[in-house]
Amino acid sequence: MKRRIHFGSVLVYSLVWYLCSCSAFYLPGLAPVSFCEEDQGGEDCQTVIQLFVNRLDSVESVLPYEYDVFDFCKDAKEKRPSENLGQVLFGERIESSPYKFNFKQNVKCKAVCKKDYKKGDQDDVTKLDFLKMGMQLNYQHHWIIDNMPVTWCYDVEDGQKYCNPGFPIGCLVTADGRAKDACVINSEFNKKNTFYVFNHVDIKITFHSGASEGWRGARLVAATLEPKSIKNTDENNPTCEGGSPMEVPGEFDNDVSIIYTYSVTFEQNDDIKWASRWDYILVSMPHTNIQWFSIMNSLVIVLFLSGMVAMIMLRTLHKDIARYNQVDQADLIKIPSSKGNSSLPYEDAQEESGWKQVHGDVFRPPRKGMLLSVFLGQGTQIFIMTFITLFLACLGFLSPANRGALMTCAVVLWVLLGTPAGYVSARLYKTFGGEKWKTNVLLTALLCPGIVFADFFLMNLILWVEGSSAAIPFGTLVAILALWFGISVPLTFVGAYFGFKKAAIEQPVRTNQIPRQIPEQSFFTKPIPGIVMGGILPFGCIFIQLFFILNSIWSHQMYYMFGFLFLVFIILLITCSEATILLCYFHLCAEDYHWWWRSFLTSGFTAVYLFIYAVHYFFSKLQIIGAASTILYFGYTMIMVLIFFLFTGTIGFFACFWFVNKIYSVVKVD
């Protein structure tokens, strides 16, 4: 397969893109392009509108395919725009098509090409079978004009209009007469065991004239189409009106000829501005209104629960600190007894219990401190990457029109943030008393990224075997390895050097030489129940957004509400922190001082609920069939779960670390 991305230029492109985006204002994609009529063109005004085609995908299969894999009309002089790293990782494959239009020249029923399939030709049989597979699994075209998706807009329930950024190859009426997918839109699609090819499209291009705006020509603000199935017999004189639909029998008994045609009309609309030309697509998304209600509902619930946690913590902790400080200040003061003239020491009246009892063990280094420090270093890297990426997305730099920008930004940021990962890991490992600094820095740089890359490589092998366009070319894999080992690993070593060079984090209390025995714990203060309960509240504040994110990934819907996502991100930080602090306080009150790993796993267990929800989503929402698609779904889901586990676990750990240091530094324990 041809690829226009060169692995040697990936790093340069990514860095330049990132630096440019940081200093730019909102750009909804490319700069505006002006179009003029044929006799008025020039360098600043194009006359020909080129239609580009992207990969084809389906909600019933995880495997996308390039346009060229199907036997469609191809451009004689095929052009492939240079793709950025994010587009390659997402499997986007954009190329030119034979659909070319002169600006403001309406065309009616123009033939593009004719495809003949002979019954006895094995090559034709293979091509037609693959086309049938695409129609059976409801594969969708994705066409692009002026960096804008060509949408198929149709009416849905309640009189609303939905604009789909793709349209199907065709549809199928099963052997039992059941019309699948798009076959329900036409009553003429009624023959059993028959495929109907959408071989004709009526395209309407809307433009905004610059005559009154002070700029030359016009700018395209919308592109819509309506797919049709029309059987034409004469390629030179197609009619594209009336007649029977283009049928492809389920059994290849006779020769089949498919003539692909199109019509195009131009319409002027000066009410639509070029900067808001995506609005008609995004506003028509069926989840928009639900999104507003659901997000506000979740926000109120989470803020209420967070307030409850904060109130409990402040009131309870305030009483404990006041009581313990009062004990220390009135160490020898006698108070009258209610039973007579005798007196009792205040210490006997208020016996120490709970979290102060374990002050000599609370900072005892944890078991497997090496692994914990490595996880926290990687989690810090992921946290900073996520924060900056979402912030840039809120500013509009990573809008859907900026294809591949979101993934490119995330990868570049992850590569450049190796230094914080190495520093945090080394500093905490030194605090835990570790001495194997070489092992620590190597694991920080290689362990979690290695697991992700191994999973990603196995999924890529399956895509290669299946011939999917989502398969990453070998050159891009080499480029990713170069970014990892050439930039991220050295930066991790630099961060680790400064982390080990600095002194260990000073603890507010000394650690006893002999560990204190932990008393018998109740069911709710045992490790496993506490960890399982700790992930419920954080997951409750993200599962609504998680539904829309999974829809955008697996159901190929556009995700653009990054403002809401950033808000949920902040709520997730607060909720993970407060839930972990609350459970940590309960465990310390029960005189269980093993909080290091528990604080990480308590909020990190949210990732387990994410995996359970992903399994539920797979069986209840998706129509994916086939072993390869199933393996790919769960393979990529495991990468998401691991990243989310490190991210949430790190949030909970540092919140609890701050809390424990705070209370033991405020209270006099010596």
PDB file of N, CA and C in Angstrom, residues 145-227:
ATOM      1  N   ILE A 145     -14.811  17.625   0.892  1.00  0.00           N
ATOM      2  CA  ILE A 145     -14.685  18.761  -0.029  1.00  0.00           C
ATOM      3  C   ILE A 145     -14.196  19.961   0.766  1.00  0.00           C
ATOM      4  N   ASP A 146     -13.080  20.529   0.374  1.00  0.00           N
ATOM      5  CA  ASP A 146     -12.522  21.704   1.048  1.00  0.00           C
ATOM      6  C   ASP A 146     -12.364  21.455   2.548  1.00  0.00           C
ATOM      7  N   ASN A 147     -11.817  20.284   2.882  1.00  0.00           N
ATOM      8  CA  ASN A 147     -11.577  19.862   4.274  1.00  0.00           C
ATOM      9  C   ASN A 147     -12.864  19.797   5.098  1.00  0.00           C
ATOM     10  N   MET A 148     -13.993  19.610   4.443  1.00  0.00           N
ATOM     11  CA  MET A 148     -15.280  19.554   5.107  1.00  0.00           C
ATOM     12  C   MET A 148     -15.981  18.267   4.702  1.00  0.00           C
ATOM     13  N   PRO A 149     -16.538  17.506   5.643  1.00  0.00           N
ATOM     14  CA  PRO A 149     -17.191  16.256   5.260  1.00  0.00           C
ATOM     15  C   PRO A 149     -18.430  16.496   4.406  1.00  0.00           C
ATOM     16  N   VAL A 150     -18.593  15.668   3.401  1.00  0.00           N
ATOM     17  CA  VAL A 150     -19.815  15.691   2.596  1.00  0.00           C
ATOM     18  C   VAL A 150     -20.843  14.857   3.347  1.00  0.00           C
ATOM     19  N   THR A 151     -21.889  15.500   3.807  1.00  0.00           N
ATOM     20  CA  THR A 151     -22.813  14.842   4.725  1.00  0.00           C
ATOM     21  C   THR A 151     -24.087  14.389   4.018  1.00  0.00           C
ATOM     22  N   TRP A 152     -24.661  13.348   4.577  1.00  0.00           N
ATOM     23  CA  TRP A 152     -25.964  12.842   4.130  1.00  0.00           C
ATOM     24  C   TRP A 152     -26.980  13.251   5.193  1.00  0.00           C
ATOM     25  N   CYS A 153     -27.799  14.234   4.904  1.00  0.00           N
ATOM     26  CA  CYS A 153     -28.776  14.753   5.861  1.00  0.00           C
ATOM     27  C   CYS A 153     -30.157  14.169   5.573  1.00  0.00           C
ATOM     28  N   TYR A 154     -30.769  13.643   6.600  1.00  0.00           N
ATOM     29  CA  TYR A 154     -32.112  13.063   6.439  1.00  0.00           C
ATOM     30  C   TYR A 154     -32.905  13.292   7.714  1.00  0.00           C
ATOM     31  N   ASP A 155     -34.230  13.209   7.574  1.00  0.00           N
ATOM     32  CA  ASP A 155     -35.118  13.457   8.706  1.00  0.00           C
ATOM     33  C   ASP A 155     -35.171  12.245   9.618  1.00  0.00           C
ATOM     34  N   VAL A 156     -35.205  12.530  10.918  1.00  0.00           N
ATOM     35  CA  VAL A 156     -35.364  11.482  11.917  1.00  0.00           C
ATOM     36  C   VAL A 156     -36.626  11.784  12.704  1.00  0.00           C
ATOM     37  N   GLU A 157     -36.826  11.062  13.790  1.00  0.00           N
ATOM     38  CA  GLU A 157     -38.055  11.229  14.556  1.00  0.00           C
ATOM     39  C   GLU A 157     -38.145  12.621  15.160  1.00  0.00           C
ATOM     40  N   ASP A 158     -39.367  13.030  15.476  1.00  0.00           N
ATOM     41  CA  ASP A 158     -39.669  14.345  16.056  1.00  0.00           C
ATOM     42  C   ASP A 158     -39.353  15.491  15.103  1.00  0.00           C
ATOM     43  N   GLY A 159     -39.308  15.214  13.808  1.00  0.00           N
ATOM     44  CA  GLY A 159     -39.096  16.259  12.831  1.00  0.00           C
ATOM     45  C   GLY A 159     -37.703  16.844  12.795  1.00  0.00           C
ATOM     46  N   GLN A 160     -36.747  16.205  13.456  1.00  0.00           N
ATOM     47  CA  GLN A 160     -35.376  16.706  13.470  1.00  0.00           C
ATOM     48  C   GLN A 160     -34.604  16.150  12.277  1.00  0.00           C
ATOM     49  N   LYS A 161     -33.535  16.840  11.939  1.00  0.00           N
ATOM     50  CA  LYS A 161     -32.696  16.428  10.815  1.00  0.00           C
ATOM     51  C   LYS A 161     -31.344  16.001  11.347  1.00  0.00           C
ATOM     52  N   TYR A 162     -30.868  14.869  10.867  1.00  0.00           N
ATOM     53  CA  TYR A 162     -29.567  14.351  11.279  1.00  0.00           C
ATOM     54  C   TYR A 162     -28.646  14.334  10.069  1.00  0.00           C
ATOM     55  N   CYS A 163     -27.454  14.890  10.231  1.00  0.00           N
ATOM     56  CA  CYS A 163     -26.471  14.938   9.154  1.00  0.00           C
ATOM     57  C   CYS A 163     -25.349  13.968   9.464  1.00  0.00           C
ATOM     58  N   ASN A 164     -25.301  12.900   8.691  1.00  0.00           N
ATOM     59  CA  ASN A 164     -24.296  11.863   8.877  1.00  0.00           C
ATOM     60  C   ASN A 164     -23.077  12.191   8.010  1.00  0.00           C
ATOM     61  N   PRO A 165     -21.872  12.236   8.586  1.00  0.00           N
ATOM     62  CA  PRO A 165     -20.680  12.540   7.780  1.00  0.00           C
ATOM     63  C   PRO A 165     -20.252  11.406   6.865  1.00  0.00           C
ATOM     64  N   GLY A 166     -21.076  10.402   6.735  1.00  0.00           N
ATOM     65  CA  GLY A 166     -20.805   9.304   5.812  1.00  0.00           C
ATOM     66  C   GLY A 166     -22.097   8.792   5.212  1.00  0.00           C
ATOM     67  N   PHE A 167     -21.980   7.988   4.163  1.00  0.00           N
ATOM     68  CA  PHE A 167     -23.163   7.359   3.574  1.00  0.00           C
ATOM     69  C   PHE A 167     -22.787   5.944   3.135  1.00  0.00           C
ATOM     70  N   PRO A 168     -23.743   5.033   3.137  1.00  0.00           N
ATOM     71  CA  PRO A 168     -23.415   3.619   2.918  1.00  0.00           C
ATOM     72  C   PRO A 168     -23.087   3.290   1.466  1.00  0.00           C
ATOM     73  N   ILE A 169     -22.319   2.224   1.306  1.00  0.00           N
ATOM     74  CA  ILE A 169     -22.047   1.683  -0.032  1.00  0.00           C
ATOM     75  C   ILE A 169     -23.336   1.210  -0.675  1.00  0.00           C
ATOM     76  N   GLY A 170     -24.126   0.556   0.118  1.00  0.00           N
ATOM     77  CA  GLY A 170     -25.386  -0.016  -0.348  1.00  0.00           C
ATOM     78  C   GLY A 170     -26.063  -0.689   0.824  1.00  0.00           C
ATOM     79  N   CYS A 171     -26.987  -1.569   0.527  1.00  0.00           N
ATOM     80  CA  CYS A 171     -27.713  -2.236   1.598  1.00  0.00           C
ATOM     81  C   CYS A 171     -28.156  -3.614   1.124  1.00  0.00           C
ATOM     82  N   LEU A 172     -28.748  -4.355   2.031  1.00  0.00           N
ATOM     83  CA  LEU A 172     -29.105  -5.755   1.770  1.00  0.00           C
ATOM     84  C   LEU A 172     -30.525  -6.041   2.231  1.00  0.00           C
ATOM     85  N   VAL A 173     -31.247  -6.777   1.391  1.00  0.00           N
ATOM     86  CA  VAL A 173     -32.512  -7.386   1.791  1.00  0.00           C
ATOM     87  C   VAL A 173     -32.231  -8.873   1.958  1.00  0.00           C
ATOM     88  N   THR A 174     -32.408  -9.382   3.160  1.00  0.00           N
ATOM     89  CA  THR A 174     -32.002 -10.749   3.477  1.00  0.00           C
ATOM     90  C   THR A 174     -32.898 -11.779   2.785  1.00  0.00           C
ATOM     91  N   ALA A 175     -32.521 -13.034   2.916  1.00  0.00           N
ATOM     92  CA  ALA A 175     -33.251 -14.115   2.273  1.00  0.00           C
ATOM     93  C   ALA A 175     -34.669 -14.259   2.814  1.00  0.00           C
ATOM     94  N   ASP A 176     -34.882 -13.802   4.045  1.00  0.00           N
ATOM     95  CA  ASP A 176     -36.237 -13.868   4.614  1.00  0.00           C
ATOM     96  C   ASP A 176     -37.028 -12.587   4.378  1.00  0.00           C
ATOM     97  N   GLY A 177     -36.506 -11.680   3.530  1.00  0.00           N
ATOM     98  CA  GLY A 177     -37.235 -10.473   3.160  1.00  0.00           C
ATOM     99  C   GLY A 177     -37.079  -9.312   4.105  1.00  0.00           C
ATOM    100  N   ARG A 178     -36.112  -9.367   5.011  1.00  0.00           N
ATOM    101  CA  ARG A 178     -35.917  -8.285   5.980  1.00  0.00           C
ATOM    102  C   ARG A 178     -34.950  -7.251   5.399  1.00  0.00           C
ATOM    103  N   ALA A 179     -35.422  -5.997   5.337  1.00  0.00           N
ATOM    104  CA  ALA A 179     -34.583  -4.918   4.815  1.00  0.00           C
ATOM    105  C   ALA A 179     -33.642  -4.437   5.906  1.00  0.00           C
ATOM    106  N   LYS A 180     -32.332  -4.462   5.642  1.00  0.00           N
ATOM    107  CA  LYS A 180     -31.333  -4.046   6.613  1.00  0.00           C
ATOM    108  C   LYS A 180     -30.845  -2.630   6.327  1.00  0.00           C
ATOM    109  N   ASP A 181     -30.533  -1.912   7.386  1.00  0.00           N
ATOM    110  CA  ASP A 181     -29.865  -0.604   7.314  1.00  0.00           C
ATOM    111  C   ASP A 181     -30.596   0.335   6.358  1.00  0.00           C
ATOM    112  N   ALA A 182     -29.903   0.861   5.340  1.00  0.00           N
ATOM    113  CA  ALA A 182     -30.474   1.893   4.473  1.00  0.00           C
ATOM    114  C   ALA A 182     -31.540   1.371   3.534  1.00  0.00           C
ATOM    115  N   CYS A 183     -31.728   0.077   3.436  1.00  0.00           N
ATOM    116  CA  CYS A 183     -32.767  -0.466   2.552  1.00  0.00           C
ATOM    117  C   CYS A 183     -34.166  -0.118   3.021  1.00  0.00           C
ATOM    118  N   VAL A 184     -34.300   0.334   4.251  1.00  0.00           N
ATOM    119  CA  VAL A 184     -35.633   0.673   4.765  1.00  0.00           C
ATOM    120  C   VAL A 184     -36.134   2.001   4.198  1.00  0.00           C
ATOM    121  N   ILE A 185     -35.249   2.785   3.542  1.00  0.00           N
ATOM    122  CA  ILE A 185     -35.662   4.111   3.077  1.00  0.00           C
ATOM    123  C   ILE A 185     -36.416   4.053   1.757  1.00  0.00           C
ATOM    124  N   ASN A 186     -36.392   2.922   1.088  1.00  0.00           N
ATOM    125  CA  ASN A 186     -37.019   2.841  -0.234  1.00  0.00           C
ATOM    126  C   ASN A 186     -37.844   1.560  -0.323  1.00  0.00           C
ATOM    127  N   SER A 187     -39.122   1.717  -0.623  1.00  0.00           N
ATOM    128  CA  SER A 187     -40.005   0.549  -0.714  1.00  0.00           C
ATOM    129  C   SER A 187     -39.685  -0.326  -1.921  1.00  0.00           C
ATOM    130  N   GLU A 188     -38.933   0.211  -2.904  1.00  0.00           N
ATOM    131  CA  GLU A 188     -38.560  -0.590  -4.064  1.00  0.00           C
ATOM    132  C   GLU A 188     -37.466  -1.595  -3.747  1.00  0.00           C
ATOM    133  N   PHE A 189     -36.805  -1.427  -2.601  1.00  0.00           N
ATOM    134  CA  PHE A 189     -35.799  -2.397  -2.189  1.00  0.00           C
ATOM    135  C   PHE A 189     -36.524  -3.532  -1.479  1.00  0.00           C
ATOM    136  N   ASN A 190     -37.072  -4.447  -2.255  1.00  0.00           N
ATOM    137  CA  ASN A 190     -37.922  -5.481  -1.658  1.00  0.00           C
ATOM    138  C   ASN A 190     -37.635  -6.887  -2.166  1.00  0.00           C
ATOM    139  N   LYS A 191     -36.642  -7.049  -2.995  1.00  0.00           N
ATOM    140  CA  LYS A 191     -36.345  -8.384  -3.528  1.00  0.00           C
ATOM    141  C   LYS A 191     -35.464  -9.137  -2.544  1.00  0.00           C
ATOM    142  N   LYS A 192     -35.864 -10.366  -2.232  1.00  0.00           N
ATOM    143  CA  LYS A 192     -35.141 -11.147  -1.240  1.00  0.00           C
ATOM    144  C   LYS A 192     -33.744 -11.543  -1.728  1.00  0.00           C
ATOM    145  N   ASN A 193     -32.828 -11.626  -0.749  1.00  0.00           N
ATOM    146  CA  ASN A 193     -31.445 -12.036  -1.009  1.00  0.00           C
ATOM    147  C   ASN A 193     -30.824 -11.197  -2.132  1.00  0.00           C
ATOM    148  N   THR A 194     -30.976  -9.884  -2.005  1.00  0.00           N
ATOM    149  CA  THR A 194     -30.495  -8.975  -3.043  1.00  0.00           C
ATOM    150  C   THR A 194     -29.787  -7.786  -2.399  1.00  0.00           C
ATOM    151  N   PHE A 195     -28.684  -7.400  -3.005  1.00  0.00           N
ATOM    152  CA  PHE A 195     -27.953  -6.206  -2.590  1.00  0.00           C
ATOM    153  C   PHE A 195     -28.328  -5.047  -3.512  1.00  0.00           C
ATOM    154  N   TYR A 196     -28.394  -3.845  -2.917  1.00  0.00           N
ATOM    155  CA  TYR A 196     -28.698  -2.640  -3.690  1.00  0.00           C
ATOM    156  C   TYR A 196     -27.543  -1.659  -3.527  1.00  0.00           C
ATOM    157  N   VAL A 197     -26.875  -1.335  -4.627  1.00  0.00           N
ATOM    158  CA  VAL A 197     -25.707  -0.469  -4.608  1.00  0.00           C
ATOM    159  C   VAL A 197     -26.137   0.978  -4.782  1.00  0.00           C
ATOM    160  N   PHE A 198     -25.616   1.857  -3.935  1.00  0.00           N
ATOM    161  CA  PHE A 198     -25.840   3.301  -4.101  1.00  0.00           C
ATOM    162  C   PHE A 198     -24.789   3.815  -5.087  1.00  0.00           C
ATOM    163  N   ASN A 199     -25.137   3.749  -6.357  1.00  0.00           N
ATOM    164  CA  ASN A 199     -24.180   4.093  -7.413  1.00  0.00           C
ATOM    165  C   ASN A 199     -24.372   5.510  -7.970  1.00  0.00           C
ATOM    166  N   HIS A 200     -25.307   6.252  -7.388  1.00  0.00           N
ATOM    167  CA  HIS A 200     -25.531   7.634  -7.833  1.00  0.00           C
ATOM    168  C   HIS A 200     -25.646   8.537  -6.603  1.00  0.00           C
ATOM    169  N   VAL A 201     -25.079   9.741  -6.715  1.00  0.00           N
ATOM    170  CA  VAL A 201     -25.185  10.717  -5.627  1.00  0.00           C
ATOM    171  C   VAL A 201     -25.601  12.066  -6.207  1.00  0.00           C
ATOM    172  N   ASP A 202     -26.561  12.696  -5.543  1.00  0.00           N
ATOM    173  CA  ASP A 202     -26.947  14.075  -5.844  1.00  0.00           C
ATOM    174  C   ASP A 202     -26.235  14.972  -4.836  1.00  0.00           C
ATOM    175  N   ILE A 203     -25.271  15.739  -5.307  1.00  0.00           N
ATOM    176  CA  ILE A 203     -24.441  16.575  -4.432  1.00  0.00           C
ATOM    177  C   ILE A 203     -24.903  18.026  -4.522  1.00  0.00           C
ATOM    178  N   LYS A 204     -25.043  18.653  -3.358  1.00  0.00           N
ATOM    179  CA  LYS A 204     -25.375  20.082  -3.304  1.00  0.00           C
ATOM    180  C   LYS A 204     -24.287  20.804  -2.517  1.00  0.00           C
ATOM    181  N   ILE A 205     -23.672  21.793  -3.154  1.00  0.00           N
ATOM    182  CA  ILE A 205     -22.592  22.564  -2.543  1.00  0.00           C
ATOM    183  C   ILE A 205     -23.089  23.978  -2.281  1.00  0.00           C
ATOM    184  N   THR A 206     -23.029  24.404  -1.027  1.00  0.00           N
ATOM    185  CA  THR A 206     -23.479  25.737  -0.636  1.00  0.00           C
ATOM    186  C   THR A 206     -22.261  26.625  -0.432  1.00  0.00           C
ATOM    187  N   PHE A 207     -22.324  27.857  -0.949  1.00  0.00           N
ATOM    188  CA  PHE A 207     -21.179  28.756  -0.839  1.00  0.00           C
ATOM    189  C   PHE A 207     -21.621  30.117  -0.318  1.00  0.00           C
ATOM    190  N   HIS A 208     -20.658  30.824   0.248  1.00  0.00           N
ATOM    191  CA  HIS A 208     -20.865  32.183   0.761  1.00  0.00           C
ATOM    192  C   HIS A 208     -20.094  33.130  -0.136  1.00  0.00           C
ATOM    193  N   SER A 209     -20.799  34.034  -0.773  1.00  0.00           N
ATOM    194  CA  SER A 209     -20.152  34.947  -1.715  1.00  0.00           C
ATOM    195  C   SER A 209     -19.375  36.037  -0.984  1.00  0.00           C
ATOM    196  N   GLY A 210     -18.226  36.389  -1.565  1.00  0.00           N
ATOM    197  CA  GLY A 210     -17.407  37.437  -0.961  1.00  0.00           C
ATOM    198  C   GLY A 210     -17.619  38.799  -1.581  1.00  0.00           C
ATOM    199  N   ALA A 211     -18.654  38.925  -2.404  1.00  0.00           N
ATOM    200  CA  ALA A 211     -18.880  40.195  -3.102  1.00  0.00           C
ATOM    201  C   ALA A 211     -19.093  41.349  -2.129  1.00  0.00           C
ATOM    202  N   SER A 212     -19.807  41.089  -1.040  1.00  0.00           N
ATOM    203  CA  SER A 212     -20.075  42.138  -0.060  1.00  0.00           C
ATOM    204  C   SER A 212     -19.193  42.041   1.173  1.00  0.00           C
ATOM    205  N   GLU A 213     -18.234  41.131   1.134  1.00  0.00           N
ATOM    206  CA  GLU A 213     -17.390  40.899   2.301  1.00  0.00           C
ATOM    207  C   GLU A 213     -15.993  41.479   2.142  1.00  0.00           C
ATOM    208  N   GLY A 214     -15.664  41.908   0.938  1.00  0.00           N
ATOM    209  CA  GLY A 214     -14.352  42.491   0.732  1.00  0.00           C
ATOM    210  C   GLY A 214     -13.280  41.514   0.318  1.00  0.00           C
ATOM    211  N   TRP A 215     -13.656  40.266   0.020  1.00  0.00           N
ATOM    212  CA  TRP A 215     -12.670  39.318  -0.491  1.00  0.00           C
ATOM    213  C   TRP A 215     -13.199  38.701  -1.782  1.00  0.00           C
ATOM    214  N   ARG A 216     -12.288  38.209  -2.587  1.00  0.00           N
ATOM    215  CA  ARG A 216     -12.603  37.759  -3.942  1.00  0.00           C
ATOM    216  C   ARG A 216     -13.175  36.347  -3.928  1.00  0.00           C
ATOM    217  N   GLY A 217     -14.122  36.113  -4.862  1.00  0.00           N
ATOM    218  CA  GLY A 217     -14.653  34.772  -5.046  1.00  0.00           C
ATOM    219  C   GLY A 217     -15.688  34.397  -4.014  1.00  0.00           C
ATOM    220  N   ALA A 218     -15.720  33.099  -3.688  1.00  0.00           N
ATOM    221  CA  ALA A 218     -16.691  32.571  -2.731  1.00  0.00           C
ATOM    222  C   ALA A 218     -16.020  31.483  -1.889  1.00  0.00           C
ATOM    223  N   ARG A 219     -16.591  31.206  -0.734  1.00  0.00           N
ATOM    224  CA  ARG A 219     -16.082  30.168   0.152  1.00  0.00           C
ATOM    225  C   ARG A 219     -17.169  29.133   0.408  1.00  0.00           C
ATOM    226  N   LEU A 220     -16.778  27.876   0.420  1.00  0.00           N
ATOM    227  CA  LEU A 220     -17.740  26.796   0.601  1.00  0.00           C
ATOM    228  C   LEU A 220     -18.111  26.681   2.079  1.00  0.00           C
ATOM    229  N   VAL A 221     -19.412  26.593   2.345  1.00  0.00           N
ATOM    230  CA  VAL A 221     -19.883  26.535   3.734  1.00  0.00           C
ATOM    231  C   VAL A 221     -20.685  25.272   4.024  1.00  0.00           C
ATOM    232  N   ALA A 222     -21.009  24.477   3.021  1.00  0.00           N
ATOM    233  CA  ALA A 222     -21.733  23.224   3.253  1.00  0.00           C
ATOM    234  C   ALA A 222     -21.626  22.349   2.018  1.00  0.00           C
ATOM    235  N   ALA A 223     -21.634  21.054   2.247  1.00  0.00           N
ATOM    236  CA  ALA A 223     -21.634  20.082   1.148  1.00  0.00           C
ATOM    237  C   ALA A 223     -22.455  18.882   1.600  1.00  0.00           C
ATOM    238  N   THR A 224     -23.572  18.656   0.934  1.00  0.00           N
ATOM    239  CA  THR A 224     -24.451  17.549   1.282  1.00  0.00           C
ATOM    240  C   THR A 224     -24.701  16.696   0.045  1.00  0.00           C
ATOM    241  N   LEU A 225     -25.160  15.486   0.289  1.00  0.00           N
ATOM    242  CA  LEU A 225     -25.483  14.600  -0.830  1.00  0.00           C
ATOM    243  C   LEU A 225     -26.644  13.700  -0.454  1.00  0.00           C
ATOM    244  N   GLU A 226     -27.204  13.085  -1.462  1.00  0.00           N
ATOM    245  CA  GLU A 226     -28.259  12.088  -1.274  1.00  0.00           C
ATOM    246  C   GLU A 226     -27.900  10.870  -2.127  1.00  0.00           C
ATOM    247  N   PRO A 227     -27.620   9.738  -1.500  1.00  0.00           N
ATOM    248  CA  PRO A 227     -27.267   8.547  -2.277  1.00  0.00           C
ATOM    249  C   PRO A 227     -28.509   7.885  -2.874  1.00  0.00           C
TER     250      PRO A 227
END
